[in-house]
Backbone as a printed PyTorch tensor [residue, N CA C, xyz], in Angstrom:
tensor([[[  0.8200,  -1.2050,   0.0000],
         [  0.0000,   0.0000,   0.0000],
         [  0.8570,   1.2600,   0.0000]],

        [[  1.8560,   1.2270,   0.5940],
         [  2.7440,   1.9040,   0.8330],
         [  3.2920,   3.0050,  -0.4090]],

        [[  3.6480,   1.5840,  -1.3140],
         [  4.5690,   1.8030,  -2.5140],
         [  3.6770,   2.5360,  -3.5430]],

        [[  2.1980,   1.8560,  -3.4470],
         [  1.4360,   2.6170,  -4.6220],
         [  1.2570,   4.1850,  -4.1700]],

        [[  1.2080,   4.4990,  -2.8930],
         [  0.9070,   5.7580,  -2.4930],
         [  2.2690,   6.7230,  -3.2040]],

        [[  3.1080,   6.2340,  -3.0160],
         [  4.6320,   7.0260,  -3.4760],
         [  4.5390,   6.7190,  -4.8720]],

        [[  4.2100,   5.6990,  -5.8220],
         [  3.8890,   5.6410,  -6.9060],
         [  3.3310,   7.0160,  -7.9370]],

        [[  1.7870,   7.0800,  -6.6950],
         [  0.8440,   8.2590,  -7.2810],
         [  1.6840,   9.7540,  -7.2630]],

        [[  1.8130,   9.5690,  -5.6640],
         [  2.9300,  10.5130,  -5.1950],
         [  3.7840,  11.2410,  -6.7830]],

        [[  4.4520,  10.3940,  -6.9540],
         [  5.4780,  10.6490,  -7.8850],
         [  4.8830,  11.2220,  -9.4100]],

        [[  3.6930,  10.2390,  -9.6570],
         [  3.0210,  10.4720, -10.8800],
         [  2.3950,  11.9250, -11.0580]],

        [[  1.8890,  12.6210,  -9.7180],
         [  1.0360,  14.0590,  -9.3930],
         [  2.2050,  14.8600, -10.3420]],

        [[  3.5900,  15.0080,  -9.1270],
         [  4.8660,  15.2070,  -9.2070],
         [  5.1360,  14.9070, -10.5470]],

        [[  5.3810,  14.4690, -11.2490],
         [  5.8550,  14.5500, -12.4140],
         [  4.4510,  15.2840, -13.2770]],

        [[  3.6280,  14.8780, -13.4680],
         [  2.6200,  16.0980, -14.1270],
         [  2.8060,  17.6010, -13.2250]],

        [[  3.0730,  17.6640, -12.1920],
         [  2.9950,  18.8500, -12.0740],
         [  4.6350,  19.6860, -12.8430]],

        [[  5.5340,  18.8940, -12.6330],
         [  7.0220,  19.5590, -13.2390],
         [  6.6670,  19.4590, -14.7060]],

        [[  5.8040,  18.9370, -15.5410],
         [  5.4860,  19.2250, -16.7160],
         [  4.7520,  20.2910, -17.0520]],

        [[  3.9190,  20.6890, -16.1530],
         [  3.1490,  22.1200, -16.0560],
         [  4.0190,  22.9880, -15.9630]],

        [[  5.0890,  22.3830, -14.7650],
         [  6.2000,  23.9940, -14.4890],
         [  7.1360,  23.8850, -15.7240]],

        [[  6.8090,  22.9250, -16.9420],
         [  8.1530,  23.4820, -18.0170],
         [  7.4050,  23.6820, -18.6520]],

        [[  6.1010,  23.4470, -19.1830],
         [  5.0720,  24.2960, -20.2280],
         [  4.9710,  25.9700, -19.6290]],

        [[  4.7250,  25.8550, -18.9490],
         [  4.4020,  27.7120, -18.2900],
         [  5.9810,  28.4040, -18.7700]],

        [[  7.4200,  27.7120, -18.2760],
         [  8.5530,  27.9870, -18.2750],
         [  8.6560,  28.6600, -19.7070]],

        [[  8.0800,  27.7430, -20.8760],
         [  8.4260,  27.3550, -22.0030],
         [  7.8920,  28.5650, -22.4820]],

        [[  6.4620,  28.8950, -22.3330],
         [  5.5790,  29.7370, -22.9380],
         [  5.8180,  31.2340, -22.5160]],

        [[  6.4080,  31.6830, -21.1280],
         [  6.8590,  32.3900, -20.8650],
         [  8.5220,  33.0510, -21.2210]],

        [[  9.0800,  32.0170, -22.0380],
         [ 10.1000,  32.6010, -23.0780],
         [  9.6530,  32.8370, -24.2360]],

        [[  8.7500,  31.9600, -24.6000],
         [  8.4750,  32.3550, -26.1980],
         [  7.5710,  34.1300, -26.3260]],

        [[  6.8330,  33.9590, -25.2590],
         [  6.5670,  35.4150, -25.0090],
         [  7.6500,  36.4320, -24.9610]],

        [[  8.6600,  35.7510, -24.1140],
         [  9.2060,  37.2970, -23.9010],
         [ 10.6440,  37.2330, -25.0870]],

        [[ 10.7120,  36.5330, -25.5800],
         [ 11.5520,  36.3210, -26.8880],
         [ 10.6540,  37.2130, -28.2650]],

        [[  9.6110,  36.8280, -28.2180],
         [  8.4820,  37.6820, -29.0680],
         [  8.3580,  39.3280, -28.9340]],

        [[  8.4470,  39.8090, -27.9230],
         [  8.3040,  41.1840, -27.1940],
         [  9.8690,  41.1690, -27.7080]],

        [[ 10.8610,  40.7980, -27.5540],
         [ 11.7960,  41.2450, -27.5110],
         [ 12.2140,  41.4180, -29.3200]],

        [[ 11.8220,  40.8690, -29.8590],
         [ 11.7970,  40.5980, -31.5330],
         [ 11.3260,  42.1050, -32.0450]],

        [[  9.9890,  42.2420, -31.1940],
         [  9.2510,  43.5430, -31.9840],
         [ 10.2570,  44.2480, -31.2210]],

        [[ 10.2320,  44.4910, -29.8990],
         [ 10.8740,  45.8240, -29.6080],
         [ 12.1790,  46.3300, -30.6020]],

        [[ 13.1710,  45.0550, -30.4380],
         [ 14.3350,  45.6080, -31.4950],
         [ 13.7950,  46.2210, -33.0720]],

        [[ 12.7050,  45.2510, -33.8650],
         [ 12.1010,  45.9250, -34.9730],
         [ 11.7520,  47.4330, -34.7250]],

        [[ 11.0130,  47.7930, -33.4280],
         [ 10.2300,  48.9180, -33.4550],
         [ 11.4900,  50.2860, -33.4830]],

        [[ 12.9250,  49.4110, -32.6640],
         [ 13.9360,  50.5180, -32.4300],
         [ 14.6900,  50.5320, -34.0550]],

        [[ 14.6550,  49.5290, -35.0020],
         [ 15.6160,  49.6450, -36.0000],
         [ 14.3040,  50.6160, -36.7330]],

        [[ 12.9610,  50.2700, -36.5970],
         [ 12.3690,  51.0320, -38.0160],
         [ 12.2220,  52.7070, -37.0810]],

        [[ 12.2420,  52.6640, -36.1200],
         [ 12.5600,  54.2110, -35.4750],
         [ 13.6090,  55.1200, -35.6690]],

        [[ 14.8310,  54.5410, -35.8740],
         [ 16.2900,  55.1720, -35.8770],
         [ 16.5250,  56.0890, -36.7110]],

        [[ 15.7390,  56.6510, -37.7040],
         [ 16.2250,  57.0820, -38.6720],
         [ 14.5710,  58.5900, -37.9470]],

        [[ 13.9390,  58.3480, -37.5860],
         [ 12.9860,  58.8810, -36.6260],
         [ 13.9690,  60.1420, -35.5960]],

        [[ 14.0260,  58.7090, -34.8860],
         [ 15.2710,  59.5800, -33.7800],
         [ 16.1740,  60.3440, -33.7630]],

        [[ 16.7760,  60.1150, -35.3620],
         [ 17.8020,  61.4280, -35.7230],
         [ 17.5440,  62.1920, -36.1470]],

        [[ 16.2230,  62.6300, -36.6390],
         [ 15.1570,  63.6250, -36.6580],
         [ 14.8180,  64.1890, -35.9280]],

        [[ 14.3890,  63.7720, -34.4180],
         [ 13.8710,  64.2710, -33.2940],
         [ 14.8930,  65.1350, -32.6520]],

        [[ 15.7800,  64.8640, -32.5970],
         [ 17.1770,  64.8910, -31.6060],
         [ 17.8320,  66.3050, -32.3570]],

        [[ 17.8800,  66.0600, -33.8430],
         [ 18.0400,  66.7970, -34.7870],
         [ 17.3860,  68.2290, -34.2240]],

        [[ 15.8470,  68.1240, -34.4400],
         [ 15.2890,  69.2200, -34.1770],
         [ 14.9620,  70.0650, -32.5440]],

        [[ 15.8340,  69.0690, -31.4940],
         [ 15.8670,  69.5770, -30.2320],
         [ 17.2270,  70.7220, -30.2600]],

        [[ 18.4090,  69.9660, -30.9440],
         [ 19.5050,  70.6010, -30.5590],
         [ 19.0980,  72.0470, -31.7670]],

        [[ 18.4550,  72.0620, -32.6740],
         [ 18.0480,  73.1010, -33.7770],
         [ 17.3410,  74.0360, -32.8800]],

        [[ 16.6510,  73.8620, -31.7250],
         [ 15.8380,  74.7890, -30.9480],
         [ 16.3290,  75.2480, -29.8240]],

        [[ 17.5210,  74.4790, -29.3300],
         [ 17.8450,  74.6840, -27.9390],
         [ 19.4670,  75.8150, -28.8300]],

        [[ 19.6340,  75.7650, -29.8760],
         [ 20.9260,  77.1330, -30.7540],
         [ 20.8810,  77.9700, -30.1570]],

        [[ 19.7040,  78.7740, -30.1330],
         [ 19.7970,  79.8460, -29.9720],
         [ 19.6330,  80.0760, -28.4900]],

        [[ 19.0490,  79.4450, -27.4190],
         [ 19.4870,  79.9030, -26.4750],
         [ 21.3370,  79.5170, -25.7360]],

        [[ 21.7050,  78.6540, -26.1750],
         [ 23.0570,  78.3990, -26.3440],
         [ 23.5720,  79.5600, -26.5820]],

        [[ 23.5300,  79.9720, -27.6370],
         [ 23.9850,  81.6820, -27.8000],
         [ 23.7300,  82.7560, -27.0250]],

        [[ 22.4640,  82.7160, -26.4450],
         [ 22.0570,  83.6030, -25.4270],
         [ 22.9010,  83.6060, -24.0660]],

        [[ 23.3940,  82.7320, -23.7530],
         [ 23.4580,  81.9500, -22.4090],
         [ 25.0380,  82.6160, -22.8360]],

        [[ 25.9490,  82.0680, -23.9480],
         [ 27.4970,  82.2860, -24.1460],
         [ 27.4690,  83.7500, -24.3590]],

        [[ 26.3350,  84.3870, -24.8760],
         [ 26.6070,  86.0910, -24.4840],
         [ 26.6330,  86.5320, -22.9600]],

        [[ 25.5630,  86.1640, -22.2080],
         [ 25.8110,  86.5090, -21.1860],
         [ 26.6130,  86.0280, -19.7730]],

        [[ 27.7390,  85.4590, -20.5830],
         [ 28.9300,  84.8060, -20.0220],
         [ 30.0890,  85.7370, -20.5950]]])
């Protein structure tokens, strides 16, 4: 009686460590996925960004100048 109890025991136990590598599993393919787009979203942005950046330092000139006059 003993043995079948540790039997089941074991059998729960092993379906349950199959649950914990399906969840494991699915929770990389997720975050492998997120991580796929994000790099896409930063390569099709880049050319964006040197635009943006572009037109900060184009606005922040002239007080640069302001600031080195009254120095």
């Amino acid at each position: 009686m003993n043995k079948l109890k540790q039997v089941e025991f074991l059998k729960r136990d092993a379906k349950r460590s199959k649950k914990q590598a399906a969840t494991m599993v699915e929770y990389l393919l997720v975050i492998s996925l997120v991580s796929v787009f994000a790099i896409g979203a930063l390569i099709a942005m880049q050319g964006h960004m040197k635009g943006v950046f572009t037109g900060i330092s184009d606005k922040l000139q002239p007080v640069n100048q302001v600031l080195q006059q009254n120095n």
